[in-house]
Amino acid sequence: MSESIDLGLRILDHQLLDKDGRRCGNVDDLAIEGGPGESAEVVAILVGPDVWRGRAGWIGRAAAWVAGGRRVRVPWSEVAEVSAHVQLKKTAPEYGLGRLDDRLRPYLEKIPGANR
Amino acid sequence: MAVVAAALLAGCNGGTVDQHALKQDSKTISSLATEGGLFAGQVARGESTGPYTRIQSDNLGRLAANLADALGRRKTSPGIEPKVRTAGRLAAQVAEQFKALHDHPTDRAVARSVQQAFGPLADHADKLAK
Amino acid sequence: MRTLSSLLRRQVVTEGGRKLGRCYDIRAELTQTSLKVTGLCVGRQGWAEHFGLPRLGHIRGHDPVPWEAVVSIEGDRIVVRDIQ
Amino acid sequence: MNKIFGVALGILAAIGGFVDIGDLVFNVAAGATFGYQLLWVVVIGVVGIITYSEMCGRVSAVSQKAVFDAVRERVGFKAGLITLIAAEIVNAMTLTAEVGGVAICLQLLSGLPYRVLIVLAAIVLGIVVWVVNFDWIERIFGYGGLCLLVFAVAAVKLHPDWGAVGHGFVPHVDTGNKLLYAYFAVGLLGAAMTPYEVYFYSSGAVEEGWTVKDLGLNRLNAIVGYGLGGFLSFALMIVGGALFLGKGIEPETLGSIAMGAQVPLGEIGLILALVGILFAVAGASIDTLFSGAYDLAQFCGYEWGRHKSPAGAPRFTLTWIVLLILAMLAVMTGVDAVKLTEFAVIFSVVALPLTYLPILLVANDKAYMKEYANGRLANTLGIFYFVIILIVALTAIPLMILTNLGQA
């Protein structure tokens, strides 16, 4: 079973969801292996502000600097499903995704009503 | 965007007062005086609340005082200085009336006299705007 | 290794020097286990349709240039064999 | 029966929630300057927001995408980033104006010192958003905003020339000052079609898990909620025209707008108007607060949601807290909320095309939308409005400068 898709339109910049449907980043870029004369294949999804550096000139670099440059590489073999979103096979922390949310949570939880 | 905003805000109250600016400011004075008359009328009839009268007269009075300050001080185009200063004095008088309302927000007699004072002020400002 | 974004918006030219336009997307084949690149979507025609605008008149997009036709990727250009 | 009741309550809340400080300022000012002549522009603006909200709601129901997801996917990373920055700046300005409006209303009602009330307003808004379930927030502020209906009563009581009002609904330009007329037209369109409304609406649709079964409800919500909300805009403009125009008054403060209900209806009119404005701008503060947080979260891809508990979407929560504090500090500088509103509305118009284009594109994408893609009516209206938005976006800032913010 195979399907023809356009990467820029259907995958790039789309929402990443982990196994439990948690939003854990966007597809900031795709890593492709194989050059001219060889077969080429998408091998990984690149996630994180560090990836923005290469995507919008100085304004992208500025945004990456502001957001703090991290980069996470998720192998394409970890993709469970491509629909309107891209769903992964495991939970976000197993890929190092959504770390900032996880780090912030304990602080917010100190305030009453944070888990209403 | 910020630059445009800053330039516009700066343009509002700086520079020389020319014929156009005089006309514009006189219109604003007239508008404030007319609004003040309407407002004082409500207070005189007892159709207002104390806090509203006190605060709103202060807000409107501040607009008038800013104008008075600017028209009294700023340089003017040649030949219209007397008119500009007159407008400045008018604005100051409008501000004074609002001050009276602000100081006695529940006194209907004061409101009545303020209402009567605003009428001629508005007419005078209207004339300057022409 | 290269990235998808580094391929997009590059000028696509043939070895003979004919300009085919910019590469506005990369076509690929999705299976259960892999995502293989099959071609380059090139040129202005079909661009609007690609991005979901209603088609204007009878203009249709070209078929993508097959990946096998790519000879080299240099600077901001992608060079392909003259096959069309 | 219960369902109809629920829908009716939702619609009431939507009417009360439609008007924000931009609508208040521009509708009354337009009425005070041009009488009823610009009513037709409000109609165009309201149909525009209905068109695009319906589209957004449909896209969200079918593809689970909120507006800023669509923005980044469709216009690309770079243009998406620029749209995000523009949207956040405009949003912060709007939020500041709304929070300032809350403080002014509180002051006019209580007479307490302004600065104390700014802090109080920010703290109360923060606590409400933190503690109260969003369904209740929507109801409280929506129903409170219904007090604005006092302006409809005021409009009738002021005995406007109904013939002239009727004529105002017919598109026409009948003035010597065409630039000023155009400026107000642009402002009215901007106030009716504010981008934060679609960010907010579509995000809610995704969160509440709408599906194709909810498309009828989506249409009803958009048409009736915004349509009746537009009715309040008419009332505001008619009050502006009937009360202020003849006397040559240019209302420059929020308190002056409240006077529009005080003059025909007395003290009770004044109080209802102030309470209505208070709830309307407080509700809009919360909407803009969330919109700013939604846009950033969707652009970056992390968790968001007004129905989640604060700890359920940490970065989203932190974003709105920071935005609220920034807005509070900005209001503390003593900036004039009414002037700032004008800037915010005019600048928001500039950001409109890049917000509405992606919606139009995704709504046409058969791969996601299947049989729910835009039909002929939605596309005709969608493209018509997109062209209007483009023209308005290009002319907004030149008009603002040429008319010195509607002064000349």
XYZ file of C-alpha atoms in Angstrom:
738
model
C 0.000 0.000 0.000
C 1.522 3.298 -0.991
C 0.408 6.836 -1.569
C 1.891 9.732 -3.500
C 2.208 12.900 -1.420
C 3.825 16.317 -1.700
C 6.177 16.816 1.215
C 6.014 20.610 1.413
C 2.242 20.654 1.356
C 1.358 17.596 3.418
C 4.138 17.180 5.965
C 6.379 20.202 6.358
C 5.179 22.600 9.078
C 2.423 20.229 10.200
C 1.550 19.385 13.782
C 3.348 16.518 15.495
C 1.297 14.431 17.896
C 2.704 11.788 20.199
C 1.143 8.400 20.818
C -1.354 9.915 23.282
C -2.306 12.766 20.978
C -0.218 15.328 22.845
C 0.969 18.264 20.720
C 4.724 18.071 20.821
C 6.044 20.393 18.137
C 5.742 20.942 14.424
C 7.621 19.335 11.546
C 10.172 22.120 11.274
C 12.093 20.333 8.522
C 12.724 16.896 7.009
C 16.129 15.252 6.663
C 16.640 13.590 3.284
C 19.368 11.096 2.534
C 20.606 10.332 -0.957
C 21.799 12.714 -3.644
C 21.701 12.920 -7.426
C 22.010 9.542 -9.102
C 20.938 7.675 -5.976
C 17.577 6.973 -4.548
C 16.575 9.595 -2.003
C 14.529 9.029 1.107
C 13.203 10.991 4.057
C 15.073 9.653 7.074
C 14.053 11.954 9.917
C 11.830 14.746 11.135
C 13.698 17.747 12.520
C 12.017 19.638 15.352
C 12.943 22.686 17.389
C 13.800 26.362 17.078
C 17.356 25.569 16.040
C 15.949 24.253 12.769
C 14.350 27.664 12.079
C 17.798 29.119 11.479
C 17.913 27.757 7.980
C 14.332 28.576 7.062
C 13.727 32.315 6.957
C 16.958 34.290 6.672
C 17.817 36.690 9.470
C 14.299 36.721 10.818
C 14.432 32.948 11.249
C 17.812 33.196 12.997
C 16.464 35.909 15.274
C 13.425 33.778 16.141
C 15.675 30.769 16.822
C 17.833 32.907 19.093
C 14.833 34.210 21.010
C 13.297 30.746 21.378
C 16.595 29.181 22.444
C 18.085 26.849 19.857
C 17.301 23.223 20.449
C 17.023 20.581 17.769
C 15.436 17.142 18.071
C 15.750 14.455 15.420
C 12.965 11.916 15.199
C 13.677 9.000 12.827
C 11.020 8.635 10.123
C 10.547 5.005 11.207
C 8.906 6.392 14.376
C 5.993 7.826 12.408
C 2.761 5.955 13.041
C 0.450 7.860 10.724
C 0.351 10.813 8.352
C -3.030 12.531 8.131
C -3.838 16.172 8.826
C -1.233 15.748 11.567
C 1.843 13.567 11.853
C 1.443 11.016 14.627
C 4.394 9.321 16.350
C 4.620 5.824 17.802
C 5.845 6.661 21.317
C 5.311 9.393 23.910
C 6.871 12.829 23.543
C 9.479 12.527 26.352
C 10.883 9.376 24.738
C 12.004 11.548 21.823
C 13.011 14.525 23.963
C 10.020 16.488 22.694
C 7.856 18.801 24.824
C 10.621 19.148 27.410
C 9.932 22.784 28.192
C 6.275 22.057 28.958
C 7.317 19.210 31.247
C 9.830 21.395 33.052
C 7.406 24.274 33.532
C 4.556 22.151 34.811
C 5.851 21.563 38.371
C 6.222 25.322 38.885
C 2.681 26.043 37.716
C 1.381 23.208 39.865
C 2.594 25.039 42.964
C -0.187 27.574 42.388
C -3.574 26.372 43.657
C -6.091 25.505 40.988
C -3.516 24.615 38.340
C -5.125 21.221 37.862
C -8.751 22.195 38.147
C 4.782 50.393 12.784
C 6.137 51.731 16.065
C 7.989 54.453 14.182
C 4.855 55.553 12.372
C 2.972 55.558 15.667
C 5.655 57.602 17.394
C 5.818 60.088 14.525
C 2.051 60.519 14.589
C 1.849 60.977 18.322
C 4.675 63.491 18.221
C 2.930 65.339 15.412
C -0.180 65.867 17.508
C 1.191 68.340 20.001
C 4.488 69.664 18.715
C 5.531 72.149 16.097
C 3.956 75.456 15.148
C 0.259 76.176 15.211
C -0.890 77.098 11.720
C -4.303 78.114 10.425
C -5.316 74.493 9.927
C -4.265 73.412 13.409
C -6.038 76.408 14.935
C -9.238 75.476 13.173
C -8.911 71.857 14.262
C -8.196 72.711 17.881
C -10.993 75.266 18.046
C -13.357 72.594 16.806
C -12.163 70.275 19.534
C -12.676 72.996 22.160
C -16.166 73.591 20.869
C -16.836 69.857 20.914
C -15.620 69.570 24.514
C -17.690 72.573 25.626
C -20.807 71.233 23.920
C -20.286 67.812 25.405
C -19.696 69.470 28.778
C -22.997 71.342 28.470
C -24.889 68.166 27.682
C -23.146 66.361 30.525
C -23.695 69.150 33.078
C -27.347 69.200 32.045
C -27.643 65.540 32.984
C -26.021 66.233 36.341
C -28.328 69.219 36.925
C -31.359 66.994 36.346
C -29.981 64.400 38.780
C -29.534 61.853 35.970
C -25.943 60.951 36.785
C -23.965 59.126 39.440
C -21.424 60.783 41.714
C -18.398 58.724 40.625
C -19.218 59.085 36.938
C -19.603 62.853 37.204
C -16.409 63.255 39.155
C -14.261 61.029 36.926
C -15.714 61.921 33.546
C -15.432 65.653 34.225
C -11.826 65.049 35.186
C -11.161 63.084 31.961
C -12.739 65.733 29.747
C -11.169 68.539 31.770
C -7.746 67.023 31.226
C -8.262 67.031 27.451
C -9.195 70.719 27.636
C -6.264 71.547 29.905
C -3.815 69.848 27.526
C -5.157 71.972 24.678
C -4.995 75.119 26.785
C -1.414 74.357 27.647
C -0.399 73.708 24.035
C -2.259 76.692 22.549
C -0.946 79.017 25.201
C 2.687 78.098 24.691
C 3.437 76.893 21.194
C 4.792 79.067 18.398
C 2.248 80.150 15.821
C 2.255 81.049 12.151
C 2.573 84.820 11.608
C -0.589 86.871 12.040
C -2.713 84.344 13.903
C -1.071 84.513 17.310
C -3.853 86.515 19.019
C -6.430 84.034 17.794
C -4.380 81.079 18.984
C -3.956 82.617 22.430
C -7.681 83.334 22.592
C -8.334 79.692 21.786
C -5.911 78.747 24.520
C -7.778 80.895 27.038
C -11.074 79.395 25.911
C -9.715 75.912 26.453
C -8.562 76.926 29.908
C -12.030 78.245 30.739
C -13.566 74.985 29.547
C -11.122 73.101 31.773
C -12.141 75.314 34.719
C -15.802 74.506 34.262
C -15.019 70.802 34.241
C -12.987 71.368 37.400
C -16.021 72.902 39.088
C -18.073 69.874 38.122
C -15.304 67.583 39.326
C -15.142 69.344 42.707
C -18.920 69.323 43.245
C -20.149 66.205 41.462
C -23.454 65.977 43.302
C -24.302 69.673 43.540
C -27.085 70.290 41.041
C -26.906 74.065 41.390
C -23.223 74.052 40.428
C -24.030 71.776 37.513
C -26.693 74.225 36.335
C -24.321 77.155 36.380
C -21.624 75.076 34.649
C -24.130 74.106 31.994
C -24.959 77.756 31.374
C -21.286 78.708 31.191
C -20.508 76.064 28.560
C -22.962 77.479 25.995
C -21.146 80.751 25.235
C -17.758 79.015 25.392
C -18.840 76.594 22.695
C -20.191 79.437 20.551
C -16.979 81.383 20.892
C -14.864 78.374 19.948
C -17.140 77.754 16.979
C -16.471 81.260 15.729
C -12.729 80.720 15.982
C -13.056 77.542 13.978
C -14.472 79.477 11.030
C 22.364 14.692 4.454
C 20.199 17.518 3.148
C 16.933 19.029 4.283
C 13.654 19.429 2.494
C 13.681 23.193 2.955
C 17.099 23.424 1.282
C 15.615 21.950 -1.901
C 12.479 24.055 -2.036
C 12.429 27.284 -4.015
C 15.593 26.396 -5.928
C 15.795 27.151 -9.622
C 15.540 23.987 -11.710
C 17.492 24.021 -15.016
C 18.307 21.389 -17.609
C 21.852 20.491 -18.599
C 21.179 22.367 -21.813
C 20.496 25.501 -19.752
C 16.723 25.607 -20.172
C 14.974 27.057 -17.117
C 12.067 24.958 -15.887
C 11.160 27.267 -13.017
C 11.391 26.979 -9.284
C 10.917 23.791 -7.346
C 7.802 24.456 -5.300
C 7.435 21.018 -3.783
C 8.918 17.535 -3.603
C 6.795 14.552 -4.543
C 7.288 11.352 -2.538
C 5.895 7.867 -2.146
C 4.609 7.028 1.312
C 4.490 3.382 2.435
C 4.106 1.784 5.859
C 7.831 1.917 6.431
C 9.361 4.533 4.161
C 8.977 7.843 2.413
C 10.904 7.804 -0.886
C 11.454 10.935 -2.964
C 10.094 10.469 -6.487
C 10.156 13.873 -8.149
C 10.321 17.649 -8.161
C 7.220 19.801 -8.674
C 8.401 22.621 -10.865
C 7.159 25.731 -12.595
C 4.485 28.287 -12.209
C 1.640 26.382 -13.822
C -0.329 24.293 -11.413
C 1.113 26.173 -8.464
C -2.197 27.756 -7.549
C -4.000 24.460 -7.854
C -1.354 22.764 -5.771
C -2.014 25.150 -2.913
C -5.726 24.629 -3.077
C -6.898 27.595 -5.108
C -9.721 26.897 -7.504
C -8.294 26.143 -10.950
C -8.279 29.105 -13.316
C -9.305 28.145 -16.841
C -7.688 25.006 -18.226
C -4.151 25.495 -16.980
C -2.910 22.212 -15.523
C 0.364 21.592 -13.762
C 3.234 19.677 -15.361
C 3.953 16.212 -14.106
C 6.817 16.328 -11.631
C 10.386 15.976 -12.913
C 11.476 12.463 -11.834
C 14.146 12.308 -9.146
C 16.264 9.992 -11.364
C 16.679 12.890 -13.784
C 18.512 15.011 -11.205
C 22.160 15.371 -12.208
C 23.520 17.706 -9.577
C 22.501 20.088 -6.836
C 24.774 23.096 -6.732
C 24.468 26.610 -5.348
C 20.812 27.561 -5.558
C 20.193 25.434 -8.640
C 19.100 21.907 -9.337
C 20.364 20.586 -12.677
C 18.322 17.887 -14.417
C 18.754 15.867 -17.637
C 17.051 17.060 -20.820
C 14.318 14.519 -21.148
C 11.220 16.516 -21.914
C -35.581 20.989 23.691
C -32.606 21.134 25.986
C -30.342 21.417 22.960
C -32.286 24.340 21.491
C -32.125 26.021 24.875
C -28.360 25.489 24.941
C -27.952 26.925 21.465
C -30.059 29.941 22.372
C -27.966 30.597 25.458
C -24.813 30.263 23.374
C -26.144 32.760 20.880
C -27.031 35.236 23.611
C -23.487 34.952 24.908
C -22.148 35.450 21.381
C -24.157 38.643 20.923
C -22.876 40.020 24.184
C -19.372 38.919 23.257
C -19.335 40.419 19.772
C -18.668 44.020 20.687
C -15.206 44.991 21.817
C -13.501 48.303 22.370
C -12.753 48.664 18.648
C -16.447 48.392 17.754
C -17.412 50.816 20.500
C -14.898 53.443 19.461
C -15.279 53.226 15.690
C -19.050 52.868 15.510
C -19.774 55.794 17.784
C -17.078 57.967 16.208
C -18.298 57.130 12.699
C -21.832 58.038 13.751
C -20.679 61.295 15.311
C -18.799 62.221 12.135
C -20.961 60.921 9.311
C -24.299 60.153 10.937
C -25.853 56.981 9.559
C -24.052 57.120 6.225
C -21.625 54.303 7.029
C -24.146 51.711 8.262
C -23.713 49.791 5.012
C -20.008 49.309 5.776
C -20.916 47.623 9.054
C -23.157 45.248 7.114
C -20.255 44.403 4.792
C -17.958 43.859 7.769
C -20.441 41.628 9.561
C -21.074 39.468 6.487
C -17.290 39.255 6.107
C -16.707 37.983 9.622
C -19.589 35.539 9.202
C -18.066 34.234 5.960
C -14.622 33.662 7.394
C -15.740 32.389 10.793
C -17.946 29.833 9.116
C -14.979 28.795 6.958
C -12.652 28.551 9.969
C -15.161 26.578 11.975
C -15.686 24.193 9.057
C -11.929 23.730 8.516
C -11.469 23.061 12.219
C -14.354 20.605 12.377
C -13.191 18.638 9.329
C -9.392 18.764 9.591
C -8.797 19.609 13.281
C -6.665 22.571 12.257
C -6.854 25.942 13.950
C -6.087 29.109 12.020
C -2.446 29.432 12.947
C -1.782 25.790 12.058
C -3.170 26.612 8.638
C -1.170 29.830 8.400
C 2.145 28.099 8.872
C 1.303 25.131 6.655
C 0.049 27.236 3.783
C 1.987 30.457 3.538
C 5.220 28.772 4.633
C 7.520 29.251 7.553
C 8.826 32.700 6.720
C 5.566 34.438 5.834
C 3.992 32.529 8.715
C 6.577 33.899 11.121
C 6.017 37.440 9.867
C 2.261 36.971 10.246
C 2.826 35.681 13.759
C 4.909 38.702 14.742
C 2.395 41.129 13.224
C -0.501 39.294 14.869
C 1.211 39.337 18.260
C 1.970 43.071 18.066
C -1.600 43.930 17.066
C -2.916 41.540 19.661
C -0.837 43.121 22.409
C -2.076 46.578 21.394
C -5.685 45.392 21.383
C -5.255 43.647 24.718
C -3.751 46.789 26.232
C -6.630 48.886 24.942
C -9.196 46.423 26.313
C -7.545 46.214 29.736
C -7.345 50.010 29.784
C -11.044 50.060 28.916
C -11.825 47.749 31.825
C -9.974 50.056 34.206
C -11.723 53.165 32.837
C -15.157 51.569 33.217
C -14.366 50.433 36.735
C -13.247 53.958 37.541
C -16.373 55.559 36.077
C -18.476 53.150 38.117
C -16.586 53.342 41.413
C -14.614 56.585 41.404
C -11.518 54.812 42.781
C -8.021 55.794 41.582
C -7.206 54.696 38.010
C -3.870 53.015 38.718
C -5.271 50.931 41.542
C -8.023 49.777 39.232
C -5.585 48.814 36.466
C -3.807 46.460 38.833
C -7.098 45.229 40.232
C -8.450 44.613 36.721
C -5.379 42.620 35.698
C -5.413 40.557 38.892
C -9.120 39.801 38.662
C -8.834 38.862 34.973
C -5.876 36.625 35.757
C -7.657 34.874 38.602
C -10.838 34.426 36.582
C -8.937 32.853 33.685
C -6.919 30.665 36.041
C -9.785 29.437 38.183
C -12.992 29.592 36.178
C -13.945 27.004 33.597
C -14.123 28.625 30.167
C -17.792 27.751 29.610
C -18.590 29.935 32.577
C -16.273 32.735 31.482
C -18.079 32.835 28.159
C -21.480 32.978 29.839
C -20.609 35.521 32.516
C -19.076 38.032 30.142
C -21.452 37.311 27.289
C -24.561 37.880 29.393
C -23.006 40.889 31.099
C -22.252 42.320 27.661
C -25.958 42.054 26.836
C -26.409 45.203 28.954
C -25.160 46.932 25.812
C -28.644 46.391 24.415
C -29.380 49.591 26.321
C -27.839 51.320 23.304
C -30.533 49.835 21.078
C -33.175 51.324 23.368
C -31.244 54.592 23.449
C -31.094 54.637 19.646
C -34.880 54.383 19.455
C -35.421 56.918 22.238
C -33.249 59.476 20.474
C -35.776 59.467 17.621
C -33.352 59.293 14.742
C -34.581 60.151 11.268
C -35.434 56.555 10.281
C -35.471 57.469 6.628
C -31.858 58.594 6.876
C -31.030 55.444 8.828
C -32.551 53.340 6.060
C -30.626 55.287 3.463
C -27.433 54.533 5.438
C -27.785 50.851 4.597
C -27.537 51.653 0.895
C -23.895 51.896 -0.199
C -23.144 55.499 -1.113
C -20.544 58.202 -0.697
C -22.095 61.570 -0.013
C -19.505 63.851 1.522
C -16.912 66.428 0.656
C -14.330 64.716 2.806
C -13.804 61.437 0.980
C -10.533 60.632 2.752
C -12.112 60.803 6.180
C -15.042 58.766 4.931
C -12.615 56.130 3.654
C -10.707 56.146 6.944
C -13.849 55.403 8.914
C -14.914 52.754 6.412
C -11.557 51.010 6.842
C -11.790 51.295 10.632
C -15.322 49.884 10.711
C -14.310 46.940 8.535
C -11.260 46.361 10.713
C -13.297 46.553 13.900
C -15.873 44.069 12.583
C -13.350 41.623 11.099
C -10.681 41.673 13.822
C -8.315 38.757 13.300
C -8.264 37.674 16.937
C -11.891 36.658 16.601
C -11.110 33.994 14.013
C -8.055 32.727 15.905
C -10.230 32.386 18.947
C -13.221 30.872 17.191
C -11.268 28.234 15.260
C -9.168 27.212 18.247
C -12.325 26.710 20.256
C -13.778 24.536 17.522
C -10.701 22.281 17.507
C -10.654 22.073 21.280
C -14.286 21.239 21.632
C -13.737 18.433 19.149
C -16.213 19.563 16.514
C -16.821 17.061 13.762
C -18.741 17.190 10.488
C -21.865 16.628 12.595
C -21.393 20.094 14.053
C -21.262 21.932 10.732
C -24.886 23.027 10.979
C -24.289 24.382 14.434
C -21.157 26.128 13.180
C -23.131 27.896 10.468
C -25.879 28.866 12.888
C -23.348 30.164 15.416
C -21.540 32.246 12.844
C -24.608 33.717 11.174
C -26.811 34.359 14.170
C -24.114 35.204 16.728
C -22.218 37.648 14.557
C -25.312 38.846 12.746
C -27.086 39.867 15.936
C -23.821 41.186 17.314
C -23.727 43.449 14.283
C -27.119 44.741 15.368
C -25.407 46.261 18.416
C -22.936 47.984 16.104
C -25.832 49.584 14.235
C -27.274 50.800 17.518
C -23.961 52.341 18.543
C -23.608 54.181 15.254
C -27.195 55.429 15.337
C -26.655 56.755 18.861
C -23.472 58.461 17.682
C -25.306 60.018 14.765
C -28.477 61.035 16.573
C -26.859 62.457 19.687
C -23.414 63.745 18.768
C -23.444 64.658 15.074
C -26.011 67.462 15.233
C -24.251 69.075 18.168
C -20.750 68.838 16.739
C -19.428 66.612 19.504
C -16.527 64.272 18.777
C -16.593 61.682 21.552
C -12.999 61.104 22.622
C -13.466 59.094 25.808
C -15.202 55.855 26.766
C -17.280 57.870 29.232
C -18.665 59.911 26.337
C -19.886 56.715 24.707
C -21.755 55.837 27.906
C -23.332 59.297 27.798
C -25.009 58.136 24.596
C -27.300 56.016 26.777
C -27.410 58.473 29.672
C -28.915 61.380 27.734
C -32.028 59.567 26.477
C -32.457 57.150 29.414
C -31.048 58.876 32.472
C -29.109 57.341 35.337
C -30.247 53.771 34.708
C -29.146 54.082 31.065
C -25.756 55.320 32.183
C -25.243 52.472 34.623
C -26.371 49.792 32.171
C -24.086 51.250 29.495
C -21.079 51.284 31.817
C -21.743 47.752 33.037
C -22.276 46.552 29.461
C -19.066 48.166 28.253
C -17.222 46.757 31.265
C -18.293 43.170 30.565
C -17.796 43.534 26.826
C -14.234 44.825 27.073
C -13.370 42.448 29.922
C -14.616 39.512 27.838
C -12.666 40.806 24.870
C -9.568 41.112 27.065
C -9.828 37.423 27.843
C -10.384 36.556 24.181
C -7.339 38.548 23.071
C -5.295 37.135 25.921
C -6.026 33.608 24.740
C -5.606 34.525 21.077
C -2.067 35.732 21.660
C -1.266 32.484 23.447
C -2.994 30.344 20.789
C -1.081 31.909 17.914
C 2.305 31.322 19.474
C 1.458 27.795 20.616
C 0.100 26.791 17.225
C 3.036 28.274 15.378
C 5.473 26.391 17.631
C 3.346 23.258 17.918
C 3.112 22.829 21.667
C 0.043 22.120 23.808
C -2.713 24.748 24.058
C -6.302 25.067 25.159
C -8.647 27.318 27.079
C -10.513 24.245 28.274
C -7.356 22.665 29.655
C -6.325 23.272 33.243
C -3.443 25.768 33.545
C -0.954 22.948 34.184
C -2.325 20.997 31.220
C -0.686 23.383 28.753
C 2.238 24.991 30.617
C 3.783 27.168 27.898
C 0.349 28.323 26.787
C -0.481 29.299 30.372
C 2.834 31.081 30.823
C 2.260 33.011 27.577
C -1.066 34.451 28.652
C 0.265 35.328 32.074
C 3.158 37.234 30.505
C 0.841 38.955 28.011
C -1.473 40.053 30.807
C 1.392 41.492 32.842
C 2.800 43.311 29.800
C -0.614 44.776 29.011
C -1.040 45.900 32.599
C 2.331 47.644 32.558
C 1.527 49.252 29.214
C -1.761 50.627 30.559
C 0.110 51.932 33.608
C 2.178 54.218 31.372
C -1.025 56.248 30.999
C -1.573 55.553 27.308
C -4.977 56.760 26.026
C -7.084 53.628 25.555
C -9.296 55.190 22.873
C -6.353 56.393 20.741
C -4.615 53.055 21.181
C -7.785 51.315 20.040
C -7.724 53.263 16.798
C -4.102 52.287 16.192
C -4.811 48.668 17.035
C -7.780 48.436 14.669
C -5.955 50.110 11.789
C -2.839 47.959 12.216
C -4.917 44.816 12.565
C -6.291 45.501 9.105
C -2.757 45.267 7.741
C -2.342 41.772 9.187
C -5.697 40.542 7.839
C -4.705 39.238 4.379
C -2.072 36.832 5.678
C -4.578 35.543 8.214
C -7.470 35.058 5.854
C -5.596 33.720 2.807
C -4.543 30.417 4.440
C -8.089 29.848 5.641
C -9.381 30.322 2.130
C -6.729 27.919 0.786
C -7.315 25.143 3.299
C -11.075 25.482 2.953
C -10.567 24.712 -0.740
C -8.233 21.768 -0.182
C -10.161 18.672 -1.190
C -7.529 16.386 0.329
C -8.606 17.449 3.814
C -11.993 18.932 3.251
C -13.438 16.329 0.845
C -17.099 17.117 0.208
C -16.969 19.840 2.847
C -14.629 22.048 0.819
C -15.862 25.529 -0.063
C -18.874 25.564 -2.318
C -19.592 28.264 -4.853
C -21.200 30.656 -2.348
C -18.395 30.383 0.208
C -15.777 30.878 -2.484
C -17.519 33.812 -4.132
C -17.865 35.546 -0.776
C -14.434 34.409 0.362
C -12.661 35.765 -2.715
C -14.755 38.964 -2.727
C -13.778 39.623 0.874
C -10.188 38.709 0.282
C -9.992 41.389 -2.420
C -11.644 43.918 -0.083
C -9.234 43.001 2.700
C -6.273 43.450 0.368
C -7.425 46.914 -0.689
C -8.188 47.901 2.862
C -4.837 46.567 4.116
C -2.934 48.592 1.530
C -4.809 51.817 2.218
C -5.204 51.629 6.004
C -1.954 53.235 7.117
C -1.807 55.916 4.385
C -5.375 56.892 5.324
C -4.523 56.997 8.994
C -1.640 59.365 8.309
C -3.504 61.530 5.801
C -6.457 62.031 8.119
C -4.321 62.264 11.267
C -6.322 59.453 12.909
C -9.627 60.744 11.684
C -9.082 64.272 12.971
C -9.015 66.160 9.689
